[in-house]
mmCIF file with all atom_site columns, C-alpha atoms in Angstrom:
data_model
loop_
_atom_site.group_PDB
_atom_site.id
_atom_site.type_symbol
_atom_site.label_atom_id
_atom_site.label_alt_id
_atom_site.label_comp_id
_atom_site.label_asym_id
_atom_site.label_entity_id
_atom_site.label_seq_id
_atom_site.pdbx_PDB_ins_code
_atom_site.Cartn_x
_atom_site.Cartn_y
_atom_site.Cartn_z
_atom_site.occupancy
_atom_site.B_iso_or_equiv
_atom_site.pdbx_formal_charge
_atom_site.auth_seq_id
_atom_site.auth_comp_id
_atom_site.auth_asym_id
_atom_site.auth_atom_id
_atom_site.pdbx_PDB_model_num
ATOM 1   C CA . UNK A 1 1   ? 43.924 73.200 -60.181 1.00 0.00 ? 635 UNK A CA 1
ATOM 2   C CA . UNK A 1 2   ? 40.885 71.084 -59.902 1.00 0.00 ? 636 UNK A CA 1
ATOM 3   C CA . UNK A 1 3   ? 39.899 68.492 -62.061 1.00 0.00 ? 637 UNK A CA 1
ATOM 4   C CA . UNK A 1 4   ? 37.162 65.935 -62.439 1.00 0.00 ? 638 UNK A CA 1
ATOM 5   C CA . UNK A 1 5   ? 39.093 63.436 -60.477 1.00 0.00 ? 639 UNK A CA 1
ATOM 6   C CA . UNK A 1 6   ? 38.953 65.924 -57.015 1.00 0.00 ? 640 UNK A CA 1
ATOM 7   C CA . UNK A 1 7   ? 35.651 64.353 -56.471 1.00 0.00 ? 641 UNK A CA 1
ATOM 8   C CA . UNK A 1 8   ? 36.806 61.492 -55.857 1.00 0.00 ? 642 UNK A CA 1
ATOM 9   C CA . UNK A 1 9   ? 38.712 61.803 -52.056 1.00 0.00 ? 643 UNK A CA 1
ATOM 10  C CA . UNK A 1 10  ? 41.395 59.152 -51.508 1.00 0.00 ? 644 UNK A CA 1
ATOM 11  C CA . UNK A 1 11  ? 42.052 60.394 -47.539 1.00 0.00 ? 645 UNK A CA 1
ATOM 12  C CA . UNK A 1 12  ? 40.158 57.990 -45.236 1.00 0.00 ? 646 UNK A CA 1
ATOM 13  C CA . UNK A 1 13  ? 40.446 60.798 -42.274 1.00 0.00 ? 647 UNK A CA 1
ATOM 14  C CA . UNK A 1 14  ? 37.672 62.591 -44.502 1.00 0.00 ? 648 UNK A CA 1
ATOM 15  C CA . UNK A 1 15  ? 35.200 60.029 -44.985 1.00 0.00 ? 649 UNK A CA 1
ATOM 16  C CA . UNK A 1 16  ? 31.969 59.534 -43.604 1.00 0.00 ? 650 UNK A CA 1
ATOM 17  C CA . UNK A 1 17  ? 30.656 56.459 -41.119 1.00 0.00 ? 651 UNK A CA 1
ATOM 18  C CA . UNK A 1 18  ? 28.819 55.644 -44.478 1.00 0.00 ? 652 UNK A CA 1
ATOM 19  C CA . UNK A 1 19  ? 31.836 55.615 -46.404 1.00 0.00 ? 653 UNK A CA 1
ATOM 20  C CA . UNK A 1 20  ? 33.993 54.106 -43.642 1.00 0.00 ? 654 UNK A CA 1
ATOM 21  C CA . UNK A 1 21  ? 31.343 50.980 -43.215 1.00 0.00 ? 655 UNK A CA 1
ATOM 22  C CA . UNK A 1 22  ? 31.384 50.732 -47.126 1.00 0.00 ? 656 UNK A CA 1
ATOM 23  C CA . UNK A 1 23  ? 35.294 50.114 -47.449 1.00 0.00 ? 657 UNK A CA 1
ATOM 24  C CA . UNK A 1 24  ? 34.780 47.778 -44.662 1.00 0.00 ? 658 UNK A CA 1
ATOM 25  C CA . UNK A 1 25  ? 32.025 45.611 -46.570 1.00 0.00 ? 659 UNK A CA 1
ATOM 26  C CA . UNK A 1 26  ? 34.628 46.031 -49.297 1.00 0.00 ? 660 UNK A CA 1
ATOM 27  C CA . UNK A 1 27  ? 37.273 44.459 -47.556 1.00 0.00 ? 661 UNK A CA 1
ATOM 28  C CA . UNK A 1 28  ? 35.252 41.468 -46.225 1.00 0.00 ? 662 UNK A CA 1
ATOM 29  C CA . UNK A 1 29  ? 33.675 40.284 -49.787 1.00 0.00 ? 663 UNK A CA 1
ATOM 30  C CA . UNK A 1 30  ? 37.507 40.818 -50.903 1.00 0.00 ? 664 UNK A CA 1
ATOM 31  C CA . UNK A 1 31  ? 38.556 38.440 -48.394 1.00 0.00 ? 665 UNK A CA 1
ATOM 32  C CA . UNK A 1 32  ? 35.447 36.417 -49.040 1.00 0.00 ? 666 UNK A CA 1
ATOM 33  C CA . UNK A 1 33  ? 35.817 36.347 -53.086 1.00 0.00 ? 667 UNK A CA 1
ATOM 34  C CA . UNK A 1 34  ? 39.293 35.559 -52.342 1.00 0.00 ? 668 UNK A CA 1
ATOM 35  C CA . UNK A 1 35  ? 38.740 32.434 -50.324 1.00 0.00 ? 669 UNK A CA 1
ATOM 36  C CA . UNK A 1 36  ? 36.158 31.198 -52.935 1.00 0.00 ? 670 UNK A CA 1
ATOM 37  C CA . UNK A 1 37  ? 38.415 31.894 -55.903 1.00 0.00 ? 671 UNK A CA 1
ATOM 38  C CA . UNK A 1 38  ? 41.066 29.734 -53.905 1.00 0.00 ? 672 UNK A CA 1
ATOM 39  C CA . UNK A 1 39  ? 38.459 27.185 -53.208 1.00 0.00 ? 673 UNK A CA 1
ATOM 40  C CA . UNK A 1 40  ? 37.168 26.509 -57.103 1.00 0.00 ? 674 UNK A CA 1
ATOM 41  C CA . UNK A 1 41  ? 40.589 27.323 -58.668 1.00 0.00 ? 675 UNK A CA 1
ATOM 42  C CA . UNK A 1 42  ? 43.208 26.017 -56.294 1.00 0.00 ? 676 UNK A CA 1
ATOM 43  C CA . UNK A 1 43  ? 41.358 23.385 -55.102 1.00 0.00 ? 677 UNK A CA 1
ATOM 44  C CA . UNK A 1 44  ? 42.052 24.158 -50.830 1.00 0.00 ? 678 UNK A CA 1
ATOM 45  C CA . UNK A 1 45  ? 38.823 22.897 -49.123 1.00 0.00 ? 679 UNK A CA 1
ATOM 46  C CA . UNK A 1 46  ? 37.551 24.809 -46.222 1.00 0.00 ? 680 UNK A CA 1
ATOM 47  C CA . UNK A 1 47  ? 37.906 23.326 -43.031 1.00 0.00 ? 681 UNK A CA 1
ATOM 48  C CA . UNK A 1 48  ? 35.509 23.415 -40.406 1.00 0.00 ? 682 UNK A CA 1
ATOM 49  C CA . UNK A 1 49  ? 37.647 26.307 -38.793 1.00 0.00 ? 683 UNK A CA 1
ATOM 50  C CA . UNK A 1 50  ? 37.869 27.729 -42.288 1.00 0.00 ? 684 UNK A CA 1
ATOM 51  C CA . UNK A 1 51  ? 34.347 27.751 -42.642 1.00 0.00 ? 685 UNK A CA 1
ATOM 52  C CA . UNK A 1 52  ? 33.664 29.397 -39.363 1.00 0.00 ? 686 UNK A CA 1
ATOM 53  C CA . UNK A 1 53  ? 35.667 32.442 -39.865 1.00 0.00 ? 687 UNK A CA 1
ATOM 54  C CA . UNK A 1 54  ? 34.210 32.813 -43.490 1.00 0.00 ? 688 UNK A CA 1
ATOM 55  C CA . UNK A 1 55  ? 30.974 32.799 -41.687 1.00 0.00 ? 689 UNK A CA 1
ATOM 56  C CA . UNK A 1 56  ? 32.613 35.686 -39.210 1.00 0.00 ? 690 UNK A CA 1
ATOM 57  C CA . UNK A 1 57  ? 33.495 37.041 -42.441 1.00 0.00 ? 691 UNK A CA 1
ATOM 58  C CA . UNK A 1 58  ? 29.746 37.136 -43.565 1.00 0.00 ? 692 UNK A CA 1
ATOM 59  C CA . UNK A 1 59  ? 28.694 38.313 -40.533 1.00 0.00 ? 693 UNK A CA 1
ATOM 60  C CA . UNK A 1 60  ? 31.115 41.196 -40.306 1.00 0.00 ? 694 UNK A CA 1
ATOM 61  C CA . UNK A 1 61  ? 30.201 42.224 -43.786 1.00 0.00 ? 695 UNK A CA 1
ATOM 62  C CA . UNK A 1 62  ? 26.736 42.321 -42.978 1.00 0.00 ? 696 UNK A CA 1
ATOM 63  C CA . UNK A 1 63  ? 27.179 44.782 -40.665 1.00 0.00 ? 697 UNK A CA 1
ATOM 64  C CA . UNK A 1 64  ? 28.966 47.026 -42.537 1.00 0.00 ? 698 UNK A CA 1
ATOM 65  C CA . UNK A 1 65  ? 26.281 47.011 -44.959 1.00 0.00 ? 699 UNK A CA 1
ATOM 66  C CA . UNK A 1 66  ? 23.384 47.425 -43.205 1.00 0.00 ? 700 UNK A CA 1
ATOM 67  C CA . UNK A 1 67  ? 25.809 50.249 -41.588 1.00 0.00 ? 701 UNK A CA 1
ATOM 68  C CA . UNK A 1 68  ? 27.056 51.809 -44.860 1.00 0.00 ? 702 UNK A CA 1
ATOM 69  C CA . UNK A 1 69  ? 23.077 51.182 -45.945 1.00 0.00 ? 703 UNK A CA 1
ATOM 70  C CA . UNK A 1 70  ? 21.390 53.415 -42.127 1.00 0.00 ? 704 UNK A CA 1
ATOM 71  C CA . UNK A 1 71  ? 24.209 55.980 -42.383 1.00 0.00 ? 705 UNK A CA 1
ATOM 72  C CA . UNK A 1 72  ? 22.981 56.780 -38.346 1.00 0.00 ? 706 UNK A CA 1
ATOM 73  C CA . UNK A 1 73  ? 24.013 60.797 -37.474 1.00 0.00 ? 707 UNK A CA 1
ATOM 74  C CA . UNK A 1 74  ? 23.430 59.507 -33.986 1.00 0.00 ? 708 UNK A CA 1
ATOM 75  C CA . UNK A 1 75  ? 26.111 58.537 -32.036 1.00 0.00 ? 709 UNK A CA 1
ATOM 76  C CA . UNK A 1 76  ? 24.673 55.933 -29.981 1.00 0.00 ? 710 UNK A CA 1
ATOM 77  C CA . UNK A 1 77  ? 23.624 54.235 -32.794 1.00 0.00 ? 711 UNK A CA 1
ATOM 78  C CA . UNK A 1 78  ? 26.930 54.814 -34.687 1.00 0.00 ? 712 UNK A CA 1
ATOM 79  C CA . UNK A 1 79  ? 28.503 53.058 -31.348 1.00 0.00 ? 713 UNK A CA 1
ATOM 80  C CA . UNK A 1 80  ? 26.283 50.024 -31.730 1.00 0.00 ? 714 UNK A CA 1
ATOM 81  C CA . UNK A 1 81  ? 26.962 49.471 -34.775 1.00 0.00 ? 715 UNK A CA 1
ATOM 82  C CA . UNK A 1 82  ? 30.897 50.425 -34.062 1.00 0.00 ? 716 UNK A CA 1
ATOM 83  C CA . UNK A 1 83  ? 30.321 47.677 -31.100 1.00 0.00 ? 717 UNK A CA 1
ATOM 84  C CA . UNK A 1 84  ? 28.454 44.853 -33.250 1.00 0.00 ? 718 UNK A CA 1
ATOM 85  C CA . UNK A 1 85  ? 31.444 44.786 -35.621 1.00 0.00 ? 719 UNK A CA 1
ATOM 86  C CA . UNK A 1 86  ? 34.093 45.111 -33.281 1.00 0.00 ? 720 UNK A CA 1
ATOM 87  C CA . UNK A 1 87  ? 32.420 41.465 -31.720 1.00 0.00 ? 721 UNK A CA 1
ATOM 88  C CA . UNK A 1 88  ? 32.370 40.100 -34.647 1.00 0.00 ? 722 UNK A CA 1
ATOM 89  C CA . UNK A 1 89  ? 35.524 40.771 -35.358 1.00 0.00 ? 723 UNK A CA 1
ATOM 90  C CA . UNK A 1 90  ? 37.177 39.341 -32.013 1.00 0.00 ? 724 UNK A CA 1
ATOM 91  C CA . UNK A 1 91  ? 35.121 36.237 -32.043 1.00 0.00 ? 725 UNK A CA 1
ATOM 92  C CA . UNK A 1 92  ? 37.194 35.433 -36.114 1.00 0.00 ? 726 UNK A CA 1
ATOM 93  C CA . UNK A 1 93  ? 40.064 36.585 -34.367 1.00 0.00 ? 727 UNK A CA 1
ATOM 94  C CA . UNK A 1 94  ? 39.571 34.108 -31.675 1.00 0.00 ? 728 UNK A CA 1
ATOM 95  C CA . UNK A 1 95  ? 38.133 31.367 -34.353 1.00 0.00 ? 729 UNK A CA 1
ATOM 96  C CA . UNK A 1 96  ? 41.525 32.367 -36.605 1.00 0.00 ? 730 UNK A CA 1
ATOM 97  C CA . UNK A 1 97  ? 43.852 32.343 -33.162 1.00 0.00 ? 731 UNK A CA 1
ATOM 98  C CA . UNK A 1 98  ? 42.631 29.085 -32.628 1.00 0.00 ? 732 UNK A CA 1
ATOM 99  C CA . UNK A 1 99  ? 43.415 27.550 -36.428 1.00 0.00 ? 733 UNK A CA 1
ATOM 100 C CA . UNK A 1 100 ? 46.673 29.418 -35.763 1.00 0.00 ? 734 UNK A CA 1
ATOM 101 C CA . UNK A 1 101 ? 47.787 27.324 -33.108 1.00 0.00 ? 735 UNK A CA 1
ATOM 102 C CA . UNK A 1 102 ? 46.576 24.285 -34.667 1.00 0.00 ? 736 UNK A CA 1
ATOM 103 C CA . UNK A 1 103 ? 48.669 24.813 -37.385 1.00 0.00 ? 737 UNK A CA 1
ATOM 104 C CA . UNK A 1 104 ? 51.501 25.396 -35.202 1.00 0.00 ? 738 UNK A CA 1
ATOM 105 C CA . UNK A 1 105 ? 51.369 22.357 -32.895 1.00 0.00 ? 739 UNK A CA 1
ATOM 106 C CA . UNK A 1 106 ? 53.785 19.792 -33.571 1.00 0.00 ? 740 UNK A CA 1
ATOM 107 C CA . UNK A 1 107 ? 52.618 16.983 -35.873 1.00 0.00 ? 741 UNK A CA 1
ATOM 108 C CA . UNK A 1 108 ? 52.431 14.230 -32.799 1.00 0.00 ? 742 UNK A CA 1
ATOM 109 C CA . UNK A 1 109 ? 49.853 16.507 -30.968 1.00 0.00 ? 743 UNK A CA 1
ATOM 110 C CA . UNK A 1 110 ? 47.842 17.227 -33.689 1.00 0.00 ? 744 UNK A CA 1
ATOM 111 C CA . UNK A 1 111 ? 44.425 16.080 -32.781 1.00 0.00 ? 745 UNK A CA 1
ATOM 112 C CA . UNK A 1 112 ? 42.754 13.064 -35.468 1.00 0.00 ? 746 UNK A CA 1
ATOM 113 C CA . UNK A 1 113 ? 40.956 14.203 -38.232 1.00 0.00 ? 747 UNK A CA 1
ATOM 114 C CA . UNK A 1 114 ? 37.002 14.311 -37.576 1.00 0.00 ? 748 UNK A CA 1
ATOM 115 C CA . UNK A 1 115 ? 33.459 14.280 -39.702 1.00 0.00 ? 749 UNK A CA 1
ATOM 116 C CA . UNK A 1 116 ? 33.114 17.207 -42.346 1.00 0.00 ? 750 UNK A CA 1
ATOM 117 C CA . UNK A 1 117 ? 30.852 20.114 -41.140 1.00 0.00 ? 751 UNK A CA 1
ATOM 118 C CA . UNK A 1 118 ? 27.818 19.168 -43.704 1.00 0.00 ? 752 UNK A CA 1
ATOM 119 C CA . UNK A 1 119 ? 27.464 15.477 -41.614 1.00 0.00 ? 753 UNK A CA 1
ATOM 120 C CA . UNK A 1 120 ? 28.347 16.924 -38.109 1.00 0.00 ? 754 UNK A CA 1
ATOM 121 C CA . UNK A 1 121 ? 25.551 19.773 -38.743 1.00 0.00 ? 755 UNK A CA 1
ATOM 122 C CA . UNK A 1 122 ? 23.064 16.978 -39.317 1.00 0.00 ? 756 UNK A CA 1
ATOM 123 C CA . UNK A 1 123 ? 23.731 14.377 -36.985 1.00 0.00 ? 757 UNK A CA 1
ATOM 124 C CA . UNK A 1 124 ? 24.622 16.259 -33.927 1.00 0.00 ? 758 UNK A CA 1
ATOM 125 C CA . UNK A 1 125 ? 22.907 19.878 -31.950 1.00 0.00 ? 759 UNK A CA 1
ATOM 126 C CA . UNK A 1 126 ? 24.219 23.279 -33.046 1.00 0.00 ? 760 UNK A CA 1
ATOM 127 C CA . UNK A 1 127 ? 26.502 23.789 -30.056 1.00 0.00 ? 761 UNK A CA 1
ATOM 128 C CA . UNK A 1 128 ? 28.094 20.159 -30.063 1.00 0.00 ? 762 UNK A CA 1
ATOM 129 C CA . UNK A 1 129 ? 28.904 21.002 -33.830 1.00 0.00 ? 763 UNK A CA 1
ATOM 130 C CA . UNK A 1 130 ? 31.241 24.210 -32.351 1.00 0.00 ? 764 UNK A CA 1
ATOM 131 C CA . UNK A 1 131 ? 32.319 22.843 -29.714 1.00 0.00 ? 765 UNK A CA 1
ATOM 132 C CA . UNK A 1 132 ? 33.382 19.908 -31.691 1.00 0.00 ? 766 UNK A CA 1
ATOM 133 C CA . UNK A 1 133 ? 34.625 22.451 -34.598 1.00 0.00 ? 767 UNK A CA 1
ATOM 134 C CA . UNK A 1 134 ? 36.111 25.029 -31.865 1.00 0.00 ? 768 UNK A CA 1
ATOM 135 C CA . UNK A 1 135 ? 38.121 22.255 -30.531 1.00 0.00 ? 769 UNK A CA 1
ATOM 136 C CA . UNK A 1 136 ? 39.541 21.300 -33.763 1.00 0.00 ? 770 UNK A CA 1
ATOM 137 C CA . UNK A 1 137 ? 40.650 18.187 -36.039 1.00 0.00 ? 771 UNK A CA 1
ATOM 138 C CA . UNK A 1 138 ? 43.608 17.313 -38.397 1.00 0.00 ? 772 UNK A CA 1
ATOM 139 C CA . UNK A 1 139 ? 42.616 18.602 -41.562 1.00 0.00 ? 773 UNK A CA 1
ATOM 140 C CA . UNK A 1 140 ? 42.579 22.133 -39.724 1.00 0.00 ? 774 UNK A CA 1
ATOM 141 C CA . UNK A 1 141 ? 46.236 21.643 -39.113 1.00 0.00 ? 775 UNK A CA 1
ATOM 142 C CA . UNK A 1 142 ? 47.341 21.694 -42.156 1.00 0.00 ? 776 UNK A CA 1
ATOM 143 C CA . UNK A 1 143 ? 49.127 24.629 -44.079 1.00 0.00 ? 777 UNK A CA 1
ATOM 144 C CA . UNK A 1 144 ? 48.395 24.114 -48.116 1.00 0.00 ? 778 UNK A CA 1
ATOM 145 C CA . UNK A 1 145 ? 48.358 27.997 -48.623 1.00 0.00 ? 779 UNK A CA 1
ATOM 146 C CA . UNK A 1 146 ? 51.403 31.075 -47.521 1.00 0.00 ? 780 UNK A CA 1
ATOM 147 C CA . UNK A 1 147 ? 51.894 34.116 -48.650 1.00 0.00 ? 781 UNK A CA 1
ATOM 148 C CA . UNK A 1 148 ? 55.126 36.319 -47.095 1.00 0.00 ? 782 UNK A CA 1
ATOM 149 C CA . UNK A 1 149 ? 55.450 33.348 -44.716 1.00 0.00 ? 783 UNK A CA 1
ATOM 150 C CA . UNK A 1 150 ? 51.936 33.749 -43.398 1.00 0.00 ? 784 UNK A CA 1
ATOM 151 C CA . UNK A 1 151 ? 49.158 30.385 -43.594 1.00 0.00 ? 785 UNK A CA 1
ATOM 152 C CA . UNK A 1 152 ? 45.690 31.692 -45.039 1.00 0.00 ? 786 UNK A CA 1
ATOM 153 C CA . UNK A 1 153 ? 44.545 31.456 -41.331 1.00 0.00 ? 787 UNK A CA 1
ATOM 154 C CA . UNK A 1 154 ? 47.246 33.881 -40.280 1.00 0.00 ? 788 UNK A CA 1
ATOM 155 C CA . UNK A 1 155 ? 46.077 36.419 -42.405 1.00 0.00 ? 789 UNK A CA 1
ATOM 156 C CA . UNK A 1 156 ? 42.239 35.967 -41.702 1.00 0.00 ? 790 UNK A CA 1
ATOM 157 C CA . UNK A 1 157 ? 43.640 36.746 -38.033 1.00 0.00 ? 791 UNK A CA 1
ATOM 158 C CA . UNK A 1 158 ? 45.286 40.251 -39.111 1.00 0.00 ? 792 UNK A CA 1
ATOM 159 C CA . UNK A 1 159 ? 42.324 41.095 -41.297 1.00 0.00 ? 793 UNK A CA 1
ATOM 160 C CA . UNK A 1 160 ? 39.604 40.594 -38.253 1.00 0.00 ? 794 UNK A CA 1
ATOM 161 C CA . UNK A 1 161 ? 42.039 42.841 -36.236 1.00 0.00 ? 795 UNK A CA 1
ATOM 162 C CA . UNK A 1 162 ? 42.139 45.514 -38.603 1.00 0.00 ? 796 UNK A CA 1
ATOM 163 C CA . UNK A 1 163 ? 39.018 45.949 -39.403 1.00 0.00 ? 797 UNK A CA 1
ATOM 164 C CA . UNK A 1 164 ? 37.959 45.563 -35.495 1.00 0.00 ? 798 UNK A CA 1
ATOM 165 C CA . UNK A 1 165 ? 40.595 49.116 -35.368 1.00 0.00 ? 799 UNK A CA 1
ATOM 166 C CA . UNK A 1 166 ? 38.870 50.009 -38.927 1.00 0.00 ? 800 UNK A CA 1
ATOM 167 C CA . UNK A 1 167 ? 35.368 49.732 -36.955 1.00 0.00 ? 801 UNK A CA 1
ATOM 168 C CA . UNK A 1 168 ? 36.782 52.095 -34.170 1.00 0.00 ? 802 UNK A CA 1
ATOM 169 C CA . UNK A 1 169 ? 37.927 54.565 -36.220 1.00 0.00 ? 803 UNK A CA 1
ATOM 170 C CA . UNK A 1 170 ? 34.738 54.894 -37.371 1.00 0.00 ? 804 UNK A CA 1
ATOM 171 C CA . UNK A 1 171 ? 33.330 56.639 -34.490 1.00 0.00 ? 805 UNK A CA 1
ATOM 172 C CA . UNK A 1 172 ? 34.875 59.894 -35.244 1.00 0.00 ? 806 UNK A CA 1
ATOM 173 C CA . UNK A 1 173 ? 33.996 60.228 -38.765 1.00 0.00 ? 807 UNK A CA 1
ATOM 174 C CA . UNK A 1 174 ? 32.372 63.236 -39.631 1.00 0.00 ? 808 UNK A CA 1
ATOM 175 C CA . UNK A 1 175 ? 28.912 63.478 -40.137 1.00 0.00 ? 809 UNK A CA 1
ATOM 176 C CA . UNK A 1 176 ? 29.006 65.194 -43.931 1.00 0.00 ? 810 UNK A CA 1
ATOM 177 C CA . UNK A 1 177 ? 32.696 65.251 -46.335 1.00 0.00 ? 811 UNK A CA 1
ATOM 178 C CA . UNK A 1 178 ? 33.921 68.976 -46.049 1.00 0.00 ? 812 UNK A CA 1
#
């Protein structure tokens, strides 16, 4: 029996690369509204590592819409935009890795606290500013957020990894639903 609701198809093995890319930029402004909602209502300040990966966040989301927005039938350009979001992805996995084992370290190796981002981005050159950032500082240690046992940083790490294998399984999509 078919009904109105058929339309709409709930099996991710039928989508398209359009419809793949969409649920992607769905899941990053998730995570993204998430991490604001957190940051007005709970009152957790981002952290310069924080901020990075919500940038990798951006980024990522980006891509998935200009993605979702080209719907390419090619598969070369399906792969580059497969491999621009895959990238992205790895480099907040690697930005999220490294707030992970911040977080972990015991308390008499955590690193001082440091400048916030706004003053380092004005007093000091781009790349100082990450390497300074990438290197991390005490307030990036600490865990004010869990969920199932996880820090917020934790879980920014699992998301960039499944939507790097959410990326990938994009290049098979079919070119039109059946």
């Amino acid at each position: 029996m078919r009904g109105p609701w058929t339309r709409f198809n709930l099996n991710p093995k039928t989508w398209t690369f359009q419809q793949r890319f969409l649920a992607g930029l769905l899941g990053c402004a998730g995570v993204l509204l998430y991490a604001l909602y957190t940051q007005m209502f709970g009152g957790l300040a981002p952290c310069p590592l924080c901020t990075l990966q919500r940038g990798a966040f951006m980024a990522l989301g980006t891509t998935y819409f200009l993605g979702s927005l080209h719907a390419p039938r090619s598969f070369v350009v399906r792969s580059s935009y497969v491999a621009v979001s895959v990238l992205i992805a790895l480099l907040g996995a690697g930005v999220a890795t490294r707030h992970v084992w911040l977080q972990l370290l015991p308390a008499d190796q955590v690193p001082a606290c440091g400048p916030d981002l706004a003053h380092m981005l004005e007093a000091w050159p781009l790349f100082d500013v990450l390497r300074r950032v990438l290197t991390g500082s005490g307030e990036c240690a600490v865990v004010d957020w869990t969920f199932l046992g996880l820090s917020m940083p934790a879980w920014s790490l699992i998301t960039f990894l499944a939507l790097a294998v959410w990326s990938l399984l994009a290049l098979n999509a079919p070119l039109r639903r059946p």
